[in-house]
């Protein structure tokens, strides 16, 4: 087990010895994060925010790592589109090789824009732009699509340079009830749990029936102090049948698997075990699982030999058009309840198209 794995294990199951050494560093980290935020938001702050000419909704998290944010962003965009809102997406484009501002188009690649923005663009068909400076991305997007009515910033809760009208924090259901969460490096948070007091909405991701009631109590605790008048939202993941890479009309059913077929799963995402568990629940018997670093490139020549290689949509956008035809993509969709899109529209003064 390497150092990074030891630290991540400590974040999930705190080790008393590590806590002794890391807690003082976390206190320093928290003060730096608080001071930086104040420099942007305080009237006397030395750093200035930049505002876009249309409303901005940030979908982010306080966790360092996967919280199920991207499927929630996709679902929110689709729900707004269904109500007639012309919405665009901006993102940093983590992991991309290009430094340029890039407005996505049909031929954009993951190397140019990052895997998550490309997946969002292909899933929602919403105008999308990436740049290290989210304000610059937003301005480039509006210049090309002047009829946009709203911008969704995928991630960027801590990117305070961009002024925002609504903040949504995605919080993993697995951490509901925990009172030992801490900021880096003693814990896996970018900002203290108390940051939840200031966001507009919390979406508990990968929730189930038990989480619904537990969260209502947890987020009202003093460590969170989320105002009681604010609505909590929950997302549940639904998995559709796998389809063949580059042939989305070719659907794979469990009953059609060859007898004795070798099935493997490959994932370069933040929480790969969650994906593998989903496949098992769907009925796949996995002979091998392979984990790559989050956002890592996938070389098809190094994939395991198998009749069926199962991957996520996030990884699929990184593969070439001439990839082997034994690769199958497992799409997932988030369902948010209550109606988050309607609440955002109400808060911003939008009316649904008739």
Short mmCIF file of C-alpha atoms in Angstrom, two decimals:
data_model
loop_
_atom_site.label_atom_id
_atom_site.label_comp_id
_atom_site.label_asym_id
_atom_site.label_seq_id
_atom_site.Cartn_x
_atom_site.Cartn_y
_atom_site.Cartn_z
CA UNK A 1 0.00 0.00 0.00
CA UNK A 2 1.47 3.37 -1.05
CA UNK A 3 1.35 6.63 0.92
CA UNK A 4 -1.60 8.00 -1.05
CA UNK A 5 -3.66 4.89 -0.32
CA UNK A 6 -2.77 5.09 3.37
CA UNK A 7 -3.96 8.71 3.52
CA UNK A 8 -7.20 7.94 1.69
CA UNK A 9 -7.84 5.04 4.04
CA UNK A 10 -7.25 7.43 6.96
CA UNK A 11 -9.86 9.80 5.53
CA UNK A 12 -12.43 7.01 5.60
CA UNK A 13 -11.36 5.35 8.86
CA UNK A 14 -9.31 7.88 10.85
CA UNK A 15 -6.09 6.62 12.40
CA UNK A 16 -5.29 8.14 15.80
CA UNK A 17 -1.56 8.43 15.12
CA UNK A 18 -2.02 10.07 11.71
CA UNK A 19 -4.60 12.42 13.18
CA UNK A 20 -2.09 13.58 15.77
CA UNK A 21 0.37 14.67 13.08
CA UNK A 22 -2.04 15.85 10.39
CA UNK A 23 -4.63 17.79 12.44
CA UNK A 24 -2.36 20.84 12.95
CA UNK A 25 -1.75 20.99 9.19
CA UNK A 26 -5.48 20.83 8.54
CA UNK A 27 -6.08 23.77 10.87
CA UNK A 28 -3.61 25.80 8.81
CA UNK A 29 -5.22 24.65 5.55
CA UNK A 30 -8.68 25.65 6.82
CA UNK A 31 -7.48 29.12 7.78
CA UNK A 32 -5.86 29.62 4.38
CA UNK A 33 -9.06 28.51 2.60
CA UNK A 34 -11.18 30.79 4.77
CA UNK A 35 -8.86 33.75 4.21
CA UNK A 36 -8.80 33.24 0.45
CA UNK A 37 -12.59 33.12 0.27
CA UNK A 38 -12.84 36.29 2.35
CA UNK A 39 -10.43 38.06 -0.01
CA UNK A 40 -12.95 37.53 -2.81
CA UNK A 41 -16.22 37.99 -0.94
CA UNK A 42 -15.44 40.64 1.66
CA UNK A 43 -16.01 44.32 0.82
CA UNK A 44 -12.43 44.91 1.98
CA UNK A 45 -11.02 41.90 0.14
CA UNK A 46 -8.03 42.33 -2.12
CA UNK A 47 -9.29 39.94 -4.82
CA UNK A 48 -12.19 40.72 -7.13
CA UNK A 49 -14.83 38.47 -8.61
CA UNK A 50 -15.84 38.57 -12.26
CA UNK A 51 -19.52 38.43 -13.16
CA UNK A 52 -21.02 37.04 -16.34
CA UNK A 53 -23.96 38.88 -17.97
CA UNK A 54 -26.31 35.92 -17.37
CA UNK A 55 -27.02 33.91 -14.18
CA UNK A 56 -24.39 31.38 -13.08
CA UNK A 57 -25.21 28.21 -11.15
CA UNK A 58 -22.19 26.40 -9.68
CA UNK A 59 -22.46 22.66 -9.10
CA UNK A 60 -19.51 21.67 -6.92
CA UNK A 61 -18.49 19.94 -3.72
CA UNK A 62 -16.37 20.39 -0.63
CA UNK A 63 -14.82 16.93 -1.05
CA UNK A 64 -11.56 16.25 -2.87
CA UNK A 65 -12.55 13.38 -5.08
CA UNK A 66 -15.61 11.84 -6.67
CA UNK A 67 -19.01 12.65 -5.20
CA UNK A 68 -21.24 11.81 -8.18
CA UNK A 69 -21.28 15.44 -9.28
CA UNK A 70 -21.05 15.00 -13.06
CA UNK A 71 -24.19 12.83 -13.48
CA UNK A 72 -26.05 15.35 -11.31
CA UNK A 73 -24.84 18.20 -13.52
CA UNK A 74 -26.03 16.32 -16.61
CA UNK A 75 -29.42 15.63 -15.05
CA UNK A 76 -29.85 19.26 -13.97
CA UNK A 77 -28.97 20.57 -17.44
CA UNK A 78 -31.44 18.14 -19.04
CA UNK A 79 -34.20 19.15 -16.61
CA UNK A 80 -33.63 22.85 -17.36
CA UNK A 81 -33.61 22.18 -21.10
CA UNK A 82 -36.91 20.32 -20.77
CA UNK A 83 -38.40 23.51 -19.34
CA UNK A 84 -37.24 25.55 -22.29
CA UNK A 85 -34.20 27.18 -20.66
CA UNK A 86 -31.23 27.72 -22.98
CA UNK A 87 -28.39 26.61 -20.74
CA UNK A 88 -24.65 26.36 -21.31
CA UNK A 89 -21.91 24.53 -19.40
CA UNK A 90 -18.47 25.78 -18.40
CA UNK A 91 -15.67 23.82 -16.80
CA UNK A 92 -11.96 23.94 -16.10
CA UNK A 93 -11.51 20.78 -18.16
CA UNK A 94 -9.33 18.92 -15.68
CA UNK A 95 -6.68 16.69 -17.25
CA UNK A 96 -6.76 18.20 -20.73
CA UNK A 97 -3.50 18.88 -22.57
CA UNK A 98 -4.50 22.17 -24.21
CA UNK A 99 -4.21 25.51 -22.39
CA UNK A 100 -6.48 27.39 -24.78
CA UNK A 101 -10.10 28.43 -24.24
CA UNK A 102 -12.10 25.84 -26.13
CA UNK A 103 -15.78 25.96 -27.12
CA UNK A 104 -16.73 22.35 -27.76
CA UNK A 105 -17.84 21.09 -31.16
CA UNK A 106 -18.54 17.73 -32.79
CA UNK A 107 -14.85 16.95 -33.30
CA UNK A 108 -13.55 18.02 -29.87
CA UNK A 109 -11.40 15.43 -28.11
CA UNK A 110 -10.82 14.57 -24.47
CA UNK A 111 -7.19 15.70 -24.84
CA UNK A 112 -8.43 19.15 -25.83
CA UNK A 113 -11.27 19.59 -23.33
CA UNK A 114 -11.09 16.89 -20.62
CA UNK A 115 -13.19 13.76 -20.24
CA UNK A 116 -16.00 15.13 -18.06
CA UNK A 117 -16.82 18.22 -20.18
CA UNK A 118 -16.82 16.10 -23.33
CA UNK A 119 -19.13 13.56 -21.72
CA UNK A 120 -21.48 16.34 -20.57
CA UNK A 121 -21.48 17.88 -24.04
CA UNK A 122 -22.26 14.60 -25.76
CA UNK A 123 -24.91 13.66 -23.22
CA UNK A 124 -26.78 16.99 -23.07
CA UNK A 125 -25.82 18.66 -26.39
CA UNK A 126 -25.66 21.91 -24.38
CA UNK A 127 -23.18 24.57 -25.53
CA UNK A 128 -20.01 23.91 -23.51
CA UNK A 129 -16.69 25.69 -23.05
CA UNK A 130 -13.56 24.98 -21.00
CA UNK A 131 -10.80 27.23 -19.67
CA UNK A 132 -8.72 27.57 -16.54
CA UNK A 133 -10.48 30.90 -16.03
CA UNK A 134 -14.19 30.04 -15.84
CA UNK A 135 -15.21 33.66 -16.54
CA UNK A 136 -13.23 33.55 -19.78
CA UNK A 137 -14.93 30.26 -20.66
CA UNK A 138 -18.33 31.80 -19.99
CA UNK A 139 -17.62 34.89 -22.10
CA UNK A 140 -16.40 32.73 -25.00
CA UNK A 141 -19.53 30.61 -24.77
CA UNK A 142 -21.87 33.62 -24.69
CA UNK A 143 -20.06 35.19 -27.64
CA UNK A 144 -20.76 32.08 -29.72
CA UNK A 145 -24.24 31.43 -28.29
CA UNK A 146 -25.71 34.88 -27.48
CA UNK A 147 -29.18 33.48 -26.74
CA UNK A 148 -28.01 31.54 -23.66
CA UNK A 149 -30.07 32.27 -20.56
CA UNK A 150 -28.08 30.46 -17.87
CA UNK A 151 -24.62 29.01 -17.26
CA UNK A 152 -23.99 25.85 -15.25
CA UNK A 153 -20.43 25.72 -13.90
CA UNK A 154 -19.41 22.09 -13.53
CA UNK A 155 -17.26 22.09 -10.41
CA UNK A 156 -15.68 25.36 -9.28
CA UNK A 157 -17.32 25.83 -5.88
CA UNK A 158 -13.90 27.06 -4.70
CA UNK A 159 -13.23 29.08 -7.89
CA UNK A 160 -14.29 32.33 -6.25
CA UNK A 161 -13.00 34.48 -9.07
CA UNK A 162 -16.25 33.65 -10.86
CA UNK A 163 -19.27 35.35 -9.31
CA UNK A 164 -22.21 33.02 -8.92
CA UNK A 165 -25.94 33.44 -8.39
CA UNK A 166 -26.58 29.97 -6.94
CA UNK A 167 -24.27 27.46 -5.26
CA UNK A 168 -25.13 23.76 -5.21
CA UNK A 169 -22.98 21.41 -3.13
CA UNK A 170 -23.02 17.69 -3.93
CA UNK A 171 -22.46 15.68 -0.76
CA UNK A 172 -21.96 11.88 -0.86
CA UNK A 173 -24.52 9.81 1.03
CA UNK A 174 -21.67 7.68 2.40
CA UNK A 175 -20.53 10.63 4.54
CA UNK A 176 -23.95 11.53 5.93
CA UNK A 177 -23.77 11.18 9.72
CA UNK A 178 -20.00 11.51 10.00
CA UNK A 179 -18.72 13.94 12.60
CA UNK A 180 -15.01 13.21 11.97
CA UNK A 181 -14.72 14.87 8.55
CA UNK A 182 -11.79 17.25 8.25
CA UNK A 183 -10.04 19.31 5.58
CA UNK A 184 -6.83 18.30 3.85
CA UNK A 185 -4.54 16.63 4.76
CA UNK A 186 -6.17 15.11 7.86
CA UNK A 187 -9.39 14.61 5.93
CA UNK A 188 -10.63 14.64 2.37
CA UNK A 189 -12.36 18.03 2.35
CA UNK A 190 -11.37 21.17 0.42
CA UNK A 191 -13.34 23.33 2.84
CA UNK A 192 -14.79 22.68 6.31
CA UNK A 193 -18.26 21.14 6.66
CA UNK A 194 -19.39 24.51 8.00
CA UNK A 195 -19.14 25.80 4.42
CA UNK A 196 -22.52 24.13 3.86
CA UNK A 197 -24.13 26.95 5.85
CA UNK A 198 -23.61 29.29 2.92
CA UNK A 199 -24.56 27.22 -0.12
CA UNK A 200 -28.02 27.56 -1.61
CA UNK A 201 -28.76 23.87 -2.01
CA UNK A 202 -27.29 20.50 -1.00
CA UNK A 203 -27.76 17.42 -3.17
CA UNK A 204 -27.04 14.15 -1.38
CA UNK A 205 -25.63 11.86 -4.07
CA UNK A 206 -26.10 8.09 -4.38
CA UNK A 207 -28.80 8.25 -1.76
CA UNK A 208 -31.26 5.56 -0.72
CA UNK A 209 -34.44 5.57 1.37
CA UNK A 210 -32.54 5.43 4.69
CA UNK A 211 -30.35 8.38 3.70
CA UNK A 212 -33.37 10.61 3.12
CA UNK A 213 -34.36 10.75 6.78
CA UNK A 214 -30.80 10.61 8.16
CA UNK A 215 -29.74 13.62 6.08
CA UNK A 216 -32.60 15.75 7.34
CA UNK A 217 -31.13 15.44 10.83
CA UNK A 218 -27.43 15.47 9.93
CA UNK A 219 -27.38 18.73 7.98
CA UNK A 220 -29.12 20.58 10.82
CA UNK A 221 -26.38 19.63 13.30
CA UNK A 222 -24.11 22.46 14.57
CA UNK A 223 -21.18 21.18 12.48
CA UNK A 224 -23.22 21.78 9.31
CA UNK A 225 -25.84 24.32 10.46
CA UNK A 226 -27.62 24.18 7.11
CA UNK A 227 -30.66 26.48 7.55
CA UNK A 228 -33.82 24.52 8.25
CA UNK A 229 -35.86 26.52 5.73
CA UNK A 230 -33.70 25.35 2.83
CA UNK A 231 -34.74 22.26 0.90
CA UNK A 232 -32.43 19.26 0.74
CA UNK A 233 -32.22 17.34 -2.53
CA UNK A 234 -31.28 13.74 -3.23
CA UNK A 235 -29.97 11.93 -6.29
CA UNK A 236 -30.26 8.28 -7.17
CA UNK A 237 -28.39 6.57 -9.96
CA UNK A 238 -30.15 4.57 -12.63
CA UNK A 239 -28.14 2.33 -14.92
CA UNK A 240 -29.20 1.57 -18.48
CA UNK A 241 -28.19 -1.41 -20.60
CA UNK A 242 -24.63 -1.38 -21.93
CA UNK A 243 -24.08 -0.41 -25.55
CA UNK A 244 -21.21 -1.18 -27.90
CA UNK A 245 -18.62 1.61 -28.13
CA UNK A 246 -19.13 3.61 -31.35
CA UNK A 247 -22.31 1.60 -32.06
CA UNK A 248 -24.80 2.93 -29.47
CA UNK A 249 -27.73 1.15 -31.12
CA UNK A 250 -26.15 -2.23 -30.33
CA UNK A 251 -27.46 -3.01 -26.86
CA UNK A 252 -26.08 -5.75 -24.60
CA UNK A 253 -28.46 -7.75 -22.43
CA UNK A 254 -27.22 -10.02 -19.65
CA UNK A 255 -29.18 -12.92 -21.11
CA UNK A 256 -27.35 -12.63 -24.42
CA UNK A 257 -23.87 -13.18 -22.96
CA UNK A 258 -22.02 -16.13 -24.43
CA UNK A 259 -21.66 -19.18 -22.19
CA UNK A 260 -18.33 -18.96 -20.38
CA UNK A 261 -17.76 -15.43 -21.66
CA UNK A 262 -14.91 -13.54 -20.04
CA UNK A 263 -16.08 -10.16 -18.71
CA UNK A 264 -13.71 -7.53 -17.37
CA UNK A 265 -14.23 -3.97 -16.18
CA UNK A 266 -11.83 -1.05 -16.53
CA UNK A 267 -12.29 2.31 -14.83
CA UNK A 268 -10.29 5.54 -14.63
CA UNK A 269 -12.67 7.31 -12.26
CA UNK A 270 -12.54 8.54 -8.68
CA UNK A 271 -14.65 5.75 -7.16
CA UNK A 272 -14.07 2.68 -9.36
CA UNK A 273 -15.44 0.16 -6.88
CA UNK A 274 -18.83 1.85 -7.10
CA UNK A 275 -18.84 1.13 -10.85
CA UNK A 276 -17.73 -2.48 -10.36
CA UNK A 277 -20.46 -3.03 -7.74
CA UNK A 278 -23.04 -1.65 -10.15
CA UNK A 279 -21.96 -4.14 -12.82
CA UNK A 280 -22.25 -7.01 -10.36
CA UNK A 281 -25.73 -5.83 -9.37
CA UNK A 282 -26.66 -5.78 -13.06
CA UNK A 283 -25.74 -9.46 -13.27
CA UNK A 284 -22.25 -9.37 -14.82
CA UNK A 285 -19.74 -11.88 -13.49
CA UNK A 286 -16.40 -10.09 -13.63
CA UNK A 287 -13.28 -12.19 -14.11
CA UNK A 288 -11.05 -9.12 -13.72
CA UNK A 289 -11.24 -5.46 -12.72
CA UNK A 290 -8.60 -2.91 -13.59
CA UNK A 291 -8.30 0.48 -11.88
CA UNK A 292 -6.49 3.45 -13.44
CA UNK A 293 -5.98 6.91 -11.91
CA UNK A 294 -8.93 9.28 -12.22
CA UNK A 295 -8.98 10.98 -15.67
CA UNK A 296 -6.11 8.77 -16.90
CA UNK A 297 -5.79 8.04 -20.60
CA UNK A 298 -6.73 4.53 -21.68
CA UNK A 299 -4.52 2.70 -24.18
CA UNK A 300 -6.77 0.17 -25.91
CA UNK A 301 -3.75 -1.99 -26.75
CA UNK A 302 -3.22 -2.65 -23.03
CA UNK A 303 -6.81 -3.58 -22.20
CA UNK A 304 -7.31 -7.08 -20.75
CA UNK A 305 -8.16 -9.86 -23.18
CA UNK A 306 -11.87 -10.52 -22.85
CA UNK A 307 -15.11 -11.13 -24.71
CA UNK A 308 -16.61 -8.07 -23.05
CA UNK A 309 -14.69 -5.06 -21.70
CA UNK A 310 -17.02 -2.84 -19.67
CA UNK A 311 -16.24 0.86 -19.18
CA UNK A 312 -17.96 4.06 -18.04
CA UNK A 313 -19.19 6.84 -20.33
CA UNK A 314 -16.56 9.12 -18.83
CA UNK A 315 -13.84 6.74 -20.03
CA UNK A 316 -15.55 6.03 -23.34
CA UNK A 317 -15.06 9.59 -24.62
CA UNK A 318 -11.28 9.08 -24.43
CA UNK A 319 -11.21 6.10 -26.77
CA UNK A 320 -10.58 6.28 -30.52
CA UNK A 321 -13.17 5.58 -33.20
CA UNK A 322 -11.28 2.47 -34.28
CA UNK A 323 -11.26 0.90 -30.80
CA UNK A 324 -11.94 -2.86 -30.60
CA UNK A 325 -15.60 -3.84 -30.89
CA UNK A 326 -15.55 -5.87 -27.64
CA UNK A 327 -15.73 -2.64 -25.58
CA UNK A 328 -19.12 -1.91 -24.06
CA UNK A 329 -20.19 1.31 -22.37
CA UNK A 330 -22.44 1.34 -19.29
CA UNK A 331 -24.44 4.59 -19.11
CA UNK A 332 -25.70 5.95 -15.83
CA UNK A 333 -28.19 8.71 -15.17
CA UNK A 334 -28.98 10.60 -12.00
CA UNK A 335 -32.50 11.42 -10.89
CA UNK A 336 -32.81 14.39 -8.55
CA UNK A 337 -35.69 14.84 -6.14
CA UNK A 338 -37.46 17.04 -5.25
CA UNK A 339 -37.43 19.17 -8.44
CA UNK A 340 -34.11 21.06 -8.27
CA UNK A 341 -34.47 22.65 -11.72
CA UNK A 342 -37.83 24.15 -10.77
CA UNK A 343 -36.38 25.55 -7.54
CA UNK A 344 -33.46 27.15 -9.40
CA UNK A 345 -35.84 28.73 -11.90
CA UNK A 346 -38.01 30.07 -9.09
CA UNK A 347 -35.01 31.53 -7.29
CA UNK A 348 -33.70 33.21 -10.45
CA UNK A 349 -37.11 34.43 -11.62
CA UNK A 350 -37.43 32.22 -14.71
CA UNK A 351 -40.70 30.90 -16.03
CA UNK A 352 -40.96 27.60 -17.87
CA UNK A 353 -41.76 27.76 -21.57
CA UNK A 354 -45.28 26.73 -22.44
#
